[in-house]
Amino acid sequence: MEKAIKKYWPIFVLPTLTAFIIGFIVPFAEGLYLSFCKFTTVNKATWVGLGNYVRAFADNTFKYSFWFTAAFAVVATILINILAFAVALLLTRKLKGSHFFRTVFFMPNLIGGIVLGYIWQILLNSLLSLLGRPLLALDAAAGYWGLIILMCWQQIGYMMIIYIAGLQSVPDELLEAATVDGASPWKALWKVRIPMVMPSITICLFLTVTNSFKLFDQNLALTGGEPAHSSEMLALNIYNTFYSRAGAQWKGIGQAKAVIFFLLVVIISLLQLRATRSKEVQQ
Amino acid sequence: MKKNWLALSLAAIMIAVLFAGCGTPGRDKDDKGTGEANGSVYYLNFKPEQDEQWQALAKAYTEETGVEVKVVTAASGQYETTLMAEMGKKGSPTLFQVNGPVGLNNWRDYCYDLSGSKLYGELISDDFALTSDGAVYGIAYVIETYGIIYNKALLERAGYTEADITNFDSFKAVVEDITARSSELGFAAFTSAGMDGSSDWRFKTHLANLPIYYEYETEGMTAGEIKGTYLNNYKAIWDLYINNSTCDPAGLSAKTGDDAVSEFAGGKAVFYQNGTWAYNDVKSLGDENLGMLPIYIGVEGEESQGLCTGSENYWCVNKDASEENIRATLDFLYWVVSSETGTSALADEMGFVCPFKSAKKSANPLVKIADEYIAAGKKSVDWCFPTMPSEEWKNGVGSALTAYAAGTGDWDAVVTAFVDGWKTEYKLNNAE
């Protein structure tokens, strides 16, 4: 069998590799090229050099949306992971109906972001009007917290599943030994369980950080960037630069922003991976 | 070994199916695009309201001449995005539209010069051609009119007729009287001035046209600048809209275009700012019940002001299409604006008023009202919004208007968005 794999691996790799090249490598290279161009449609581009990058950095809405996104990512990552871990701890106890609750908590993930955004917009707007406060589209702070609530609601279930898998793989002997040695449940959690699930934490942090930075659908549907771009995150800012601006120069600027955005997400997630990887322990 | 081969061939078939699935639609399009000797037409339509009629018209043309006409309609608000994607493909649209000079900025390099075409010869006036550097890039195909549509029966029940409203002050008196008695009358003066994306263009673009028009009239037009001389009038009419409507001004940001339509058609409000294109939405009230008023904003001499009439829909032909497709497209357009079938479809079924020599009179009653204003010697207000510097400017004004209505922002923010925003946006878009 191993021999066969060694011999035929190119055939097995080929479909995925072709799809990856067509769907990722080629568009990526083209996108990179276009960020140095002025264009309306992609097959008619003229080279303008670094001008697009200069103008992208000079754009205040872009800078603002970076800080907005960063603030969102920090709070959302912490909240989602703490809550998901707590729920996972609860549901790995031998409680009645824990399987049912796992399904329930996971379900929000099955609904698309745009749909969720509009549903939550209606919910939150009704709540805000009951409280006599300005609606989502008028209040950037409400938009920010609305996004946090929405993302927590959607992502906690998914992260919970990963944490449950991690917690279940912690050997019972270790926990028993800790108890015999006199560790309190709290101590057992911090000194045994959390170090043992570090790989899950790495994955979950990576997913929540990158998801928060790349958030688009929910932002578009929930607030649309209102009022006046002040709840606009990076991805939506790029989209708006590209699509809602008339004039050929904007497409290139949007494209340049997208390249900067890509680099940012890569750097931040690599830093985060390195930081959490170093805390992982061998089982 | 035999099993292995079976697995391999199965895998190969699956891959083949996968790729075939991706490939077929594209190939199909190419056949249609270039296969026939006499060319074909691909129209990317802007107006979803008229999709059905365009499809029927395309079919009729194919039956008559044998030339293939494909009509695709972009979803509402998605025209630019769809056009951008379609123009990048091989079988790109041969016929598309732009919204005035700002839209042309985006597409100038793709527009065929129509100056020698028969279609251009059909235009009743050069005012309806979109020209740039001596070339004709776009032809307006529909003239539209907007104002304040009102429900005659309700206005009478409130004790007024159209004759009572001759300027802003008299209009304001009527509106405020209706608001004061609204619980007793059972309806409000205005439909909700929704600032959701489906409705905010009525205010950030169409209503904003009036202060711009009067400024151009009295002070002339300066490129890249607006003074905002009539912004106090803009505030007055906006205050009137938001304080006398069916809903609390704080809730406007979530109100949609459909909300306003259902309030008006349901008899919950007397006045509804919109144009001739909205006839299908409101015709359930009965033609005899529909009237239209000019939008008065309190400018001196406005008693002789008429409705706002103009066009922002221009046909453009794709320069990069093959020669036979360009010819087929021009022939198709000429047929649409000159033949019996074409002109009746435009006038009777789509309800368009067209600026072409052989155009028929539209059956749309709102259009008839608009004609009556012109016949009565009222001066139509031009559409100045094609001169607005960008979509972004409109959005800025829209956000500020919404915040002002809800009380989270003040009027100064609207003025800033209007005046300073104009300058900034003009500079940004004309830098290169």
PDB file of C-alpha atoms in Angstrom, chain A:
ATOM      1  CA  MET A   1       0.000   0.000   0.000  1.00  0.00           C
ATOM      2  CA  GLU A   2       2.711   2.438   1.014  1.00  0.00           C
ATOM      3  CA  LYS A   3       4.561   1.620  -2.153  1.00  0.00           C
ATOM      4  CA  ALA A   4       1.490   2.396  -4.218  1.00  0.00           C
ATOM      5  CA  ILE A   5       1.077   5.742  -2.502  1.00  0.00           C
ATOM      6  CA  LYS A   6       4.704   6.581  -3.128  1.00  0.00           C
ATOM      7  CA  LYS A   7       4.292   5.730  -6.776  1.00  0.00           C
ATOM      8  CA  TYR A   8       0.959   7.351  -7.479  1.00  0.00           C
ATOM      9  CA  TRP A   9       1.016  10.391  -5.188  1.00  0.00           C
ATOM     10  CA  PRO A  10       1.031  12.911  -8.003  1.00  0.00           C
ATOM     11  CA  ILE A  11      -2.293  11.561  -9.213  1.00  0.00           C
ATOM     12  CA  PHE A  12      -3.825  11.954  -5.772  1.00  0.00           C
ATOM     13  CA  VAL A  13      -2.422  15.395  -5.248  1.00  0.00           C
ATOM     14  CA  LEU A  14      -3.329  16.645  -8.692  1.00  0.00           C
ATOM     15  CA  PRO A  15      -7.075  17.448  -8.235  1.00  0.00           C
ATOM     16  CA  THR A  16      -6.546  19.417  -5.029  1.00  0.00           C
ATOM     17  CA  LEU A  17      -3.461  21.090  -6.358  1.00  0.00           C
ATOM     18  CA  THR A  18      -5.224  22.148  -9.566  1.00  0.00           C
ATOM     19  CA  ALA A  19      -8.154  23.490  -7.598  1.00  0.00           C
ATOM     20  CA  PHE A  20      -5.768  25.321  -5.264  1.00  0.00           C
ATOM     21  CA  ILE A  21      -3.878  26.858  -8.161  1.00  0.00           C
ATOM     22  CA  ILE A  22      -7.008  27.900 -10.036  1.00  0.00           C
ATOM     23  CA  GLY A  23      -8.904  29.064  -6.990  1.00  0.00           C
ATOM     24  CA  PHE A  24      -6.133  30.591  -4.922  1.00  0.00           C
ATOM     25  CA  ILE A  25      -2.655  31.010  -6.391  1.00  0.00           C
ATOM     26  CA  VAL A  26      -3.672  32.546  -9.715  1.00  0.00           C
ATOM     27  CA  PRO A  27      -6.226  35.030  -8.328  1.00  0.00           C
ATOM     28  CA  PHE A  28      -3.791  35.930  -5.565  1.00  0.00           C
ATOM     29  CA  ALA A  29      -0.994  36.702  -7.992  1.00  0.00           C
ATOM     30  CA  GLU A  30      -3.387  38.634 -10.195  1.00  0.00           C
ATOM     31  CA  GLY A  31      -4.662  40.568  -7.190  1.00  0.00           C
ATOM     32  CA  LEU A  32      -1.138  41.461  -6.211  1.00  0.00           C
ATOM     33  CA  TYR A  33      -0.432  42.684  -9.728  1.00  0.00           C
ATOM     34  CA  LEU A  34      -3.664  44.683  -9.862  1.00  0.00           C
ATOM     35  CA  SER A  35      -2.813  46.504  -6.639  1.00  0.00           C
ATOM     36  CA  PHE A  36      -0.183  48.354  -8.688  1.00  0.00           C
ATOM     37  CA  CYS A  37      -2.638  49.198 -11.467  1.00  0.00           C
ATOM     38  CA  LYS A  38      -5.489  51.473 -12.358  1.00  0.00           C
ATOM     39  CA  PHE A  39      -8.385  49.485 -13.754  1.00  0.00           C
ATOM     40  CA  THR A  40     -12.140  49.098 -14.096  1.00  0.00           C
ATOM     41  CA  THR A  41     -12.299  45.549 -15.344  1.00  0.00           C
ATOM     42  CA  VAL A  42      -9.430  43.187 -14.622  1.00  0.00           C
ATOM     43  CA  ASN A  43      -8.465  42.556 -18.227  1.00  0.00           C
ATOM     44  CA  LYS A  44      -7.822  46.235 -18.959  1.00  0.00           C
ATOM     45  CA  ALA A  45      -5.349  47.470 -16.379  1.00  0.00           C
ATOM     46  CA  THR A  46      -2.622  50.087 -16.630  1.00  0.00           C
ATOM     47  CA  TRP A  47       0.437  50.061 -14.381  1.00  0.00           C
ATOM     48  CA  VAL A  48       0.659  53.001 -11.943  1.00  0.00           C
ATOM     49  CA  GLY A  49       3.272  51.780  -9.488  1.00  0.00           C
ATOM     50  CA  LEU A  50       3.081  52.440  -5.769  1.00  0.00           C
ATOM     51  CA  GLY A  51       0.549  55.279  -5.988  1.00  0.00           C
ATOM     52  CA  ASN A  52      -2.294  53.061  -4.814  1.00  0.00           C
ATOM     53  CA  TYR A  53      -0.451  52.152  -1.618  1.00  0.00           C
ATOM     54  CA  VAL A  54       0.341  55.773  -0.870  1.00  0.00           C
ATOM     55  CA  ARG A  55      -3.312  56.716  -1.232  1.00  0.00           C
ATOM     56  CA  ALA A  56      -4.506  53.710   0.755  1.00  0.00           C
ATOM     57  CA  PHE A  57      -2.325  54.752   3.697  1.00  0.00           C
ATOM     58  CA  ALA A  58      -3.479  58.339   3.375  1.00  0.00           C
ATOM     59  CA  ASP A  59      -7.111  57.254   3.676  1.00  0.00           C
ATOM     60  CA  ASN A  60      -8.366  58.059   7.173  1.00  0.00           C
ATOM     61  CA  THR A  61     -11.342  55.726   6.983  1.00  0.00           C
ATOM     62  CA  PHE A  62      -8.931  52.856   6.394  1.00  0.00           C
ATOM     63  CA  LYS A  63      -6.914  53.696   9.486  1.00  0.00           C
ATOM     64  CA  TYR A  64     -10.044  54.147  11.519  1.00  0.00           C
ATOM     65  CA  SER A  65     -11.438  50.819  10.394  1.00  0.00           C
ATOM     66  CA  PHE A  66      -8.161  49.135  11.348  1.00  0.00           C
ATOM     67  CA  TRP A  67      -8.447  50.347  14.934  1.00  0.00           C
ATOM     68  CA  PHE A  68     -12.113  49.505  15.036  1.00  0.00           C
ATOM     69  CA  THR A  69     -11.339  45.995  13.795  1.00  0.00           C
ATOM     70  CA  ALA A  70      -8.476  45.581  16.244  1.00  0.00           C
ATOM     71  CA  ALA A  71     -10.662  46.651  19.159  1.00  0.00           C
ATOM     72  CA  PHE A  72     -13.309  44.255  17.992  1.00  0.00           C
ATOM     73  CA  ALA A  73     -10.869  41.379  17.533  1.00  0.00           C
ATOM     74  CA  VAL A  74      -9.375  41.688  21.014  1.00  0.00           C
ATOM     75  CA  VAL A  75     -12.693  41.806  22.857  1.00  0.00           C
ATOM     76  CA  ALA A  76     -14.375  39.183  20.677  1.00  0.00           C
ATOM     77  CA  THR A  77     -11.454  36.751  20.939  1.00  0.00           C
ATOM     78  CA  ILE A  78     -11.307  36.944  24.721  1.00  0.00           C
ATOM     79  CA  LEU A  79     -15.060  36.731  25.235  1.00  0.00           C
ATOM     80  CA  ILE A  80     -15.656  33.934  22.741  1.00  0.00           C
ATOM     81  CA  ASN A  81     -12.855  31.754  24.079  1.00  0.00           C
ATOM     82  CA  ILE A  82     -13.638  32.198  27.755  1.00  0.00           C
ATOM     83  CA  LEU A  83     -17.328  31.552  27.248  1.00  0.00           C
ATOM     84  CA  ALA A  84     -16.764  28.629  24.872  1.00  0.00           C
ATOM     85  CA  PHE A  85     -14.343  27.019  27.310  1.00  0.00           C
ATOM     86  CA  ALA A  86     -16.768  27.485  30.178  1.00  0.00           C
ATOM     87  CA  VAL A  87     -19.601  25.919  28.217  1.00  0.00           C
ATOM     88  CA  ALA A  88     -17.323  23.066  27.165  1.00  0.00           C
ATOM     89  CA  LEU A  89     -16.369  22.416  30.791  1.00  0.00           C
ATOM     90  CA  LEU A  90     -20.026  22.322  31.767  1.00  0.00           C
ATOM     91  CA  LEU A  91     -21.005  19.988  28.961  1.00  0.00           C
ATOM     92  CA  THR A  92     -18.182  17.503  29.522  1.00  0.00           C
ATOM     93  CA  ARG A  93     -19.489  16.768  33.007  1.00  0.00           C
ATOM     94  CA  LYS A  94     -21.733  13.784  32.953  1.00  0.00           C
ATOM     95  CA  LEU A  95     -24.906  15.840  32.930  1.00  0.00           C
ATOM     96  CA  LYS A  96     -28.221  14.679  31.617  1.00  0.00           C
ATOM     97  CA  GLY A  97     -28.967  16.078  28.165  1.00  0.00           C
ATOM     98  CA  SER A  98     -25.457  17.375  27.543  1.00  0.00           C
ATOM     99  CA  HIS A  99     -25.529  15.972  24.008  1.00  0.00           C
ATOM    100  CA  PHE A 100     -28.715  17.853  23.336  1.00  0.00           C
ATOM    101  CA  PHE A 101     -27.178  21.097  24.583  1.00  0.00           C
ATOM    102  CA  ARG A 102     -24.048  20.588  22.505  1.00  0.00           C
ATOM    103  CA  THR A 103     -26.245  20.434  19.418  1.00  0.00           C
ATOM    104  CA  VAL A 104     -28.199  23.492  20.470  1.00  0.00           C
ATOM    105  CA  PHE A 105     -25.078  25.560  21.131  1.00  0.00           C
ATOM    106  CA  PHE A 106     -23.573  24.515  17.831  1.00  0.00           C
ATOM    107  CA  MET A 107     -26.634  25.388  15.755  1.00  0.00           C
ATOM    108  CA  PRO A 108     -26.082  29.159  15.254  1.00  0.00           C
ATOM    109  CA  ASN A 109     -23.060  28.183  13.187  1.00  0.00           C
ATOM    110  CA  LEU A 110     -25.263  26.604  10.569  1.00  0.00           C
ATOM    111  CA  ILE A 111     -26.890  29.914   9.639  1.00  0.00           C
ATOM    112  CA  GLY A 112     -25.174  32.218   7.164  1.00  0.00           C
ATOM    113  CA  GLY A 113     -23.665  35.505   8.304  1.00  0.00           C
ATOM    114  CA  ILE A 114     -25.895  37.786   6.233  1.00  0.00           C
ATOM    115  CA  VAL A 115     -29.076  36.160   7.543  1.00  0.00           C
ATOM    116  CA  LEU A 116     -27.788  36.342  11.103  1.00  0.00           C
ATOM    117  CA  GLY A 117     -26.849  39.967  10.624  1.00  0.00           C
ATOM    118  CA  TYR A 118     -30.330  40.968   9.523  1.00  0.00           C
ATOM    119  CA  ILE A 119     -32.055  38.919  12.215  1.00  0.00           C
ATOM    120  CA  TRP A 120     -29.899  40.456  14.916  1.00  0.00           C
ATOM    121  CA  GLN A 121     -30.408  43.904  13.430  1.00  0.00           C
ATOM    122  CA  ILE A 122     -34.154  43.526  13.928  1.00  0.00           C
ATOM    123  CA  LEU A 123     -33.712  42.091  17.424  1.00  0.00           C
ATOM    124  CA  LEU A 124     -31.267  44.737  18.588  1.00  0.00           C
ATOM    125  CA  ASN A 125     -33.188  47.596  16.981  1.00  0.00           C
ATOM    126  CA  SER A 126     -36.359  46.522  18.760  1.00  0.00           C
ATOM    127  CA  LEU A 127     -34.459  46.357  22.029  1.00  0.00           C
ATOM    128  CA  LEU A 128     -32.842  49.755  21.477  1.00  0.00           C
ATOM    129  CA  SER A 129     -36.138  51.401  20.593  1.00  0.00           C
ATOM    130  CA  LEU A 130     -37.717  49.892  23.732  1.00  0.00           C
ATOM    131  CA  LEU A 131     -34.902  51.427  25.745  1.00  0.00           C
ATOM    132  CA  GLY A 132     -35.422  54.715  23.900  1.00  0.00           C
ATOM    133  CA  ARG A 133     -31.877  54.664  22.571  1.00  0.00           C
ATOM    134  CA  PRO A 134     -30.785  55.522  19.012  1.00  0.00           C
ATOM    135  CA  LEU A 135     -30.906  52.589  16.612  1.00  0.00           C
ATOM    136  CA  LEU A 136     -27.901  50.588  15.414  1.00  0.00           C
ATOM    137  CA  ALA A 137     -27.383  52.659  12.301  1.00  0.00           C
ATOM    138  CA  LEU A 138     -27.019  55.795  14.393  1.00  0.00           C
ATOM    139  CA  ASP A 139     -24.756  54.737  17.184  1.00  0.00           C
ATOM    140  CA  ALA A 140     -21.293  53.340  16.564  1.00  0.00           C
ATOM    141  CA  ALA A 141     -20.998  52.041  20.123  1.00  0.00           C
ATOM    142  CA  ALA A 142     -24.248  50.113  19.792  1.00  0.00           C
ATOM    143  CA  GLY A 143     -23.013  48.766  16.458  1.00  0.00           C
ATOM    144  CA  TYR A 144     -19.760  47.647  18.073  1.00  0.00           C
ATOM    145  CA  TRP A 145     -21.424  45.810  20.934  1.00  0.00           C
ATOM    146  CA  GLY A 146     -24.051  44.441  18.585  1.00  0.00           C
ATOM    147  CA  LEU A 147     -21.291  42.884  16.498  1.00  0.00           C
ATOM    148  CA  ILE A 148     -19.658  41.438  19.608  1.00  0.00           C
ATOM    149  CA  ILE A 149     -22.933  39.913  20.793  1.00  0.00           C
ATOM    150  CA  LEU A 150     -23.665  38.518  17.357  1.00  0.00           C
ATOM    151  CA  MET A 151     -20.225  36.976  16.944  1.00  0.00           C
ATOM    152  CA  CYS A 152     -20.262  35.475  20.438  1.00  0.00           C
ATOM    153  CA  TRP A 153     -23.627  33.939  19.772  1.00  0.00           C
ATOM    154  CA  GLN A 154     -22.449  32.476  16.507  1.00  0.00           C
ATOM    155  CA  GLN A 155     -18.936  31.354  17.373  1.00  0.00           C
ATOM    156  CA  ILE A 156     -19.167  30.059  20.925  1.00  0.00           C
ATOM    157  CA  GLY A 157     -20.781  26.807  19.800  1.00  0.00           C
ATOM    158  CA  TYR A 158     -18.088  26.070  17.254  1.00  0.00           C
ATOM    159  CA  MET A 159     -15.213  26.756  19.605  1.00  0.00           C
ATOM    160  CA  MET A 160     -17.037  24.770  22.286  1.00  0.00           C
ATOM    161  CA  ILE A 161     -16.906  21.639  20.104  1.00  0.00           C
ATOM    162  CA  ILE A 162     -13.142  22.000  19.704  1.00  0.00           C
ATOM    163  CA  TYR A 163     -12.673  22.503  23.444  1.00  0.00           C
ATOM    164  CA  ILE A 164     -14.892  19.512  24.221  1.00  0.00           C
ATOM    165  CA  ALA A 165     -12.746  17.322  21.994  1.00  0.00           C
ATOM    166  CA  GLY A 166      -9.643  18.642  23.762  1.00  0.00           C
ATOM    167  CA  LEU A 167     -11.067  18.155  27.251  1.00  0.00           C
ATOM    168  CA  GLN A 168     -12.203  14.631  26.498  1.00  0.00           C
ATOM    169  CA  SER A 169      -8.705  13.624  25.471  1.00  0.00           C
ATOM    170  CA  VAL A 170      -7.270  14.602  28.865  1.00  0.00           C
ATOM    171  CA  PRO A 171      -6.496  11.200  30.451  1.00  0.00           C
ATOM    172  CA  ASP A 172      -8.570  10.433  33.540  1.00  0.00           C
ATOM    173  CA  GLU A 173      -5.495   9.001  35.295  1.00  0.00           C
ATOM    174  CA  LEU A 174      -3.858  12.407  35.324  1.00  0.00           C
ATOM    175  CA  LEU A 175      -6.847  14.061  36.920  1.00  0.00           C
ATOM    176  CA  GLU A 176      -7.218  11.224  39.400  1.00  0.00           C
ATOM    177  CA  ALA A 177      -3.567  11.455  40.323  1.00  0.00           C
ATOM    178  CA  ALA A 178      -3.961  15.187  40.850  1.00  0.00           C
ATOM    179  CA  THR A 179      -6.951  14.643  43.118  1.00  0.00           C
ATOM    180  CA  VAL A 180      -5.103  11.971  45.099  1.00  0.00           C
ATOM    181  CA  ASP A 181      -2.214  14.393  45.511  1.00  0.00           C
ATOM    182  CA  GLY A 182      -4.652  16.840  47.015  1.00  0.00           C
ATOM    183  CA  ALA A 183      -5.223  19.320  44.213  1.00  0.00           C
ATOM    184  CA  SER A 184      -8.440  21.307  44.447  1.00  0.00           C
ATOM    185  CA  PRO A 185     -10.715  21.214  41.360  1.00  0.00           C
ATOM    186  CA  TRP A 186      -9.629  24.776  40.590  1.00  0.00           C
ATOM    187  CA  LYS A 187      -5.985  23.868  40.731  1.00  0.00           C
ATOM    188  CA  ALA A 188      -6.554  20.737  38.667  1.00  0.00           C
ATOM    189  CA  LEU A 189      -8.144  22.923  36.027  1.00  0.00           C
ATOM    190  CA  TRP A 190      -5.250  25.372  35.869  1.00  0.00           C
ATOM    191  CA  LYS A 191      -2.348  23.009  36.325  1.00  0.00           C
ATOM    192  CA  VAL A 192      -3.591  19.917  34.512  1.00  0.00           C
ATOM    193  CA  ARG A 193      -6.492  20.497  32.208  1.00  0.00           C
ATOM    194  CA  ILE A 194      -5.569  23.820  30.617  1.00  0.00           C
ATOM    195  CA  PRO A 195      -1.977  22.807  29.848  1.00  0.00           C
ATOM    196  CA  MET A 196      -3.316  19.598  28.358  1.00  0.00           C
ATOM    197  CA  VAL A 197      -5.801  21.369  26.074  1.00  0.00           C
ATOM    198  CA  MET A 198      -3.297  23.976  24.921  1.00  0.00           C
ATOM    199  CA  PRO A 199      -3.403  22.660  21.324  1.00  0.00           C
ATOM    200  CA  SER A 200      -7.169  23.312  21.236  1.00  0.00           C
ATOM    201  CA  ILE A 201      -6.616  26.776  22.648  1.00  0.00           C
ATOM    202  CA  THR A 202      -4.084  27.462  19.906  1.00  0.00           C
ATOM    203  CA  ILE A 203      -6.564  26.447  17.236  1.00  0.00           C
ATOM    204  CA  CYS A 204      -9.465  28.327  18.761  1.00  0.00           C
ATOM    205  CA  LEU A 205      -7.478  31.508  19.266  1.00  0.00           C
ATOM    206  CA  PHE A 206      -6.214  31.312  15.715  1.00  0.00           C
ATOM    207  CA  LEU A 207      -9.719  30.839  14.370  1.00  0.00           C
ATOM    208  CA  THR A 208     -11.294  33.616  16.422  1.00  0.00           C
ATOM    209  CA  VAL A 209      -8.523  36.120  15.749  1.00  0.00           C
ATOM    210  CA  THR A 210      -8.519  35.572  11.995  1.00  0.00           C
ATOM    211  CA  ASN A 211     -12.324  35.374  11.838  1.00  0.00           C
ATOM    212  CA  SER A 212     -12.612  38.660  13.693  1.00  0.00           C
ATOM    213  CA  PHE A 213     -10.175  40.378  11.405  1.00  0.00           C
ATOM    214  CA  LYS A 214     -11.786  39.044   8.279  1.00  0.00           C
ATOM    215  CA  LEU A 215     -15.350  39.643   9.451  1.00  0.00           C
ATOM    216  CA  PHE A 216     -17.482  40.879   6.580  1.00  0.00           C
ATOM    217  CA  ASP A 217     -21.006  39.443   6.162  1.00  0.00           C
ATOM    218  CA  GLN A 218     -22.149  40.182   9.673  1.00  0.00           C
ATOM    219  CA  ASN A 219     -20.733  43.698   9.532  1.00  0.00           C
ATOM    220  CA  LEU A 220     -22.400  44.404   6.196  1.00  0.00           C
ATOM    221  CA  ALA A 221     -25.782  43.108   7.312  1.00  0.00           C
ATOM    222  CA  LEU A 222     -25.852  44.355  10.885  1.00  0.00           C
ATOM    223  CA  THR A 223     -24.666  47.942  10.548  1.00  0.00           C
ATOM    224  CA  GLY A 224     -23.442  48.410   6.977  1.00  0.00           C
ATOM    225  CA  GLY A 225     -20.739  50.658   8.433  1.00  0.00           C
ATOM    226  CA  GLU A 226     -23.278  53.262   9.566  1.00  0.00           C
ATOM    227  CA  PRO A 227     -23.241  55.914  10.934  1.00  0.00           C
ATOM    228  CA  ALA A 228     -20.868  57.445   8.390  1.00  0.00           C
ATOM    229  CA  HIS A 229     -18.293  54.610   8.288  1.00  0.00           C
ATOM    230  CA  SER A 230     -17.812  54.572  12.051  1.00  0.00           C
ATOM    231  CA  SER A 231     -18.726  50.892  12.458  1.00  0.00           C
ATOM    232  CA  GLU A 232     -16.919  49.832   9.326  1.00  0.00           C
ATOM    233  CA  MET A 233     -14.392  47.026   9.654  1.00  0.00           C
ATOM    234  CA  LEU A 234     -11.415  46.444   7.383  1.00  0.00           C
ATOM    235  CA  ALA A 235     -13.041  43.983   5.000  1.00  0.00           C
ATOM    236  CA  LEU A 236     -16.110  46.170   4.539  1.00  0.00           C
ATOM    237  CA  ASN A 237     -13.912  49.233   4.061  1.00  0.00           C
ATOM    238  CA  ILE A 238     -12.094  47.444   1.249  1.00  0.00           C
ATOM    239  CA  TYR A 239     -15.355  46.318  -0.293  1.00  0.00           C
ATOM    240  CA  ASN A 240     -16.749  49.852  -0.173  1.00  0.00           C
ATOM    241  CA  THR A 241     -13.598  51.319  -1.680  1.00  0.00           C
ATOM    242  CA  PHE A 242     -13.770  48.826  -4.484  1.00  0.00           C
ATOM    243  CA  TYR A 243     -17.456  48.778  -5.262  1.00  0.00           C
ATOM    244  CA  SER A 244     -19.215  51.910  -4.080  1.00  0.00           C
ATOM    245  CA  ARG A 245     -16.744  54.386  -5.525  1.00  0.00           C
ATOM    246  CA  ALA A 246     -17.052  55.601  -9.093  1.00  0.00           C
ATOM    247  CA  GLY A 247     -13.838  56.217 -10.980  1.00  0.00           C
ATOM    248  CA  ALA A 248     -11.115  53.859 -12.128  1.00  0.00           C
ATOM    249  CA  GLN A 249      -8.522  54.897  -9.531  1.00  0.00           C
ATOM    250  CA  TRP A 250     -10.564  53.479  -6.623  1.00  0.00           C
ATOM    251  CA  LYS A 251     -10.359  49.873  -7.769  1.00  0.00           C
ATOM    252  CA  GLY A 252      -6.585  49.914  -7.509  1.00  0.00           C
ATOM    253  CA  ILE A 253      -6.700  51.570  -4.097  1.00  0.00           C
ATOM    254  CA  GLY A 254      -9.161  48.946  -2.886  1.00  0.00           C
ATOM    255  CA  GLN A 255      -6.866  46.266  -4.223  1.00  0.00           C
ATOM    256  CA  ALA A 256      -3.860  47.793  -2.456  1.00  0.00           C
ATOM    257  CA  LYS A 257      -5.846  47.896   0.770  1.00  0.00           C
ATOM    258  CA  ALA A 258      -6.651  44.227   0.302  1.00  0.00           C
ATOM    259  CA  VAL A 259      -2.968  43.355  -0.003  1.00  0.00           C
ATOM    260  CA  ILE A 260      -2.146  45.346   3.136  1.00  0.00           C
ATOM    261  CA  PHE A 261      -5.041  43.615   4.846  1.00  0.00           C
ATOM    262  CA  PHE A 262      -3.718  40.201   3.834  1.00  0.00           C
ATOM    263  CA  LEU A 263      -0.262  40.976   5.229  1.00  0.00           C
ATOM    264  CA  LEU A 264      -1.769  42.255   8.482  1.00  0.00           C
ATOM    265  CA  VAL A 265      -3.839  39.136   9.045  1.00  0.00           C
ATOM    266  CA  VAL A 266      -0.888  36.870   8.251  1.00  0.00           C
ATOM    267  CA  ILE A 267       1.482  38.706  10.592  1.00  0.00           C
ATOM    268  CA  ILE A 268      -0.970  38.891  13.462  1.00  0.00           C
ATOM    269  CA  SER A 269      -1.988  35.253  13.226  1.00  0.00           C
ATOM    270  CA  LEU A 270       1.623  34.068  12.955  1.00  0.00           C
ATOM    271  CA  LEU A 271       2.552  36.033  16.071  1.00  0.00           C
ATOM    272  CA  GLN A 272      -0.396  34.566  17.917  1.00  0.00           C
ATOM    273  CA  LEU A 273       0.442  31.019  16.768  1.00  0.00           C
ATOM    274  CA  ARG A 274       4.019  31.345  17.960  1.00  0.00           C
ATOM    275  CA  ALA A 275       2.918  32.728  21.312  1.00  0.00           C
ATOM    276  CA  THR A 276       0.473  29.921  22.077  1.00  0.00           C
ATOM    277  CA  ARG A 277       2.487  27.099  20.486  1.00  0.00           C
ATOM    278  CA  SER A 278       5.286  27.714  22.944  1.00  0.00           C
ATOM    279  CA  LYS A 279       2.879  26.944  25.793  1.00  0.00           C
ATOM    280  CA  GLU A 280       1.809  23.567  24.415  1.00  0.00           C
ATOM    281  CA  VAL A 281       2.981  20.466  26.289  1.00  0.00           C
ATOM    282  CA  GLN A 282       3.699  17.025  24.949  1.00  0.00           C
ATOM    283  CA  GLN A 283       1.334  14.386  26.210  1.00  0.00           C
TER     284      GLN A 283
END
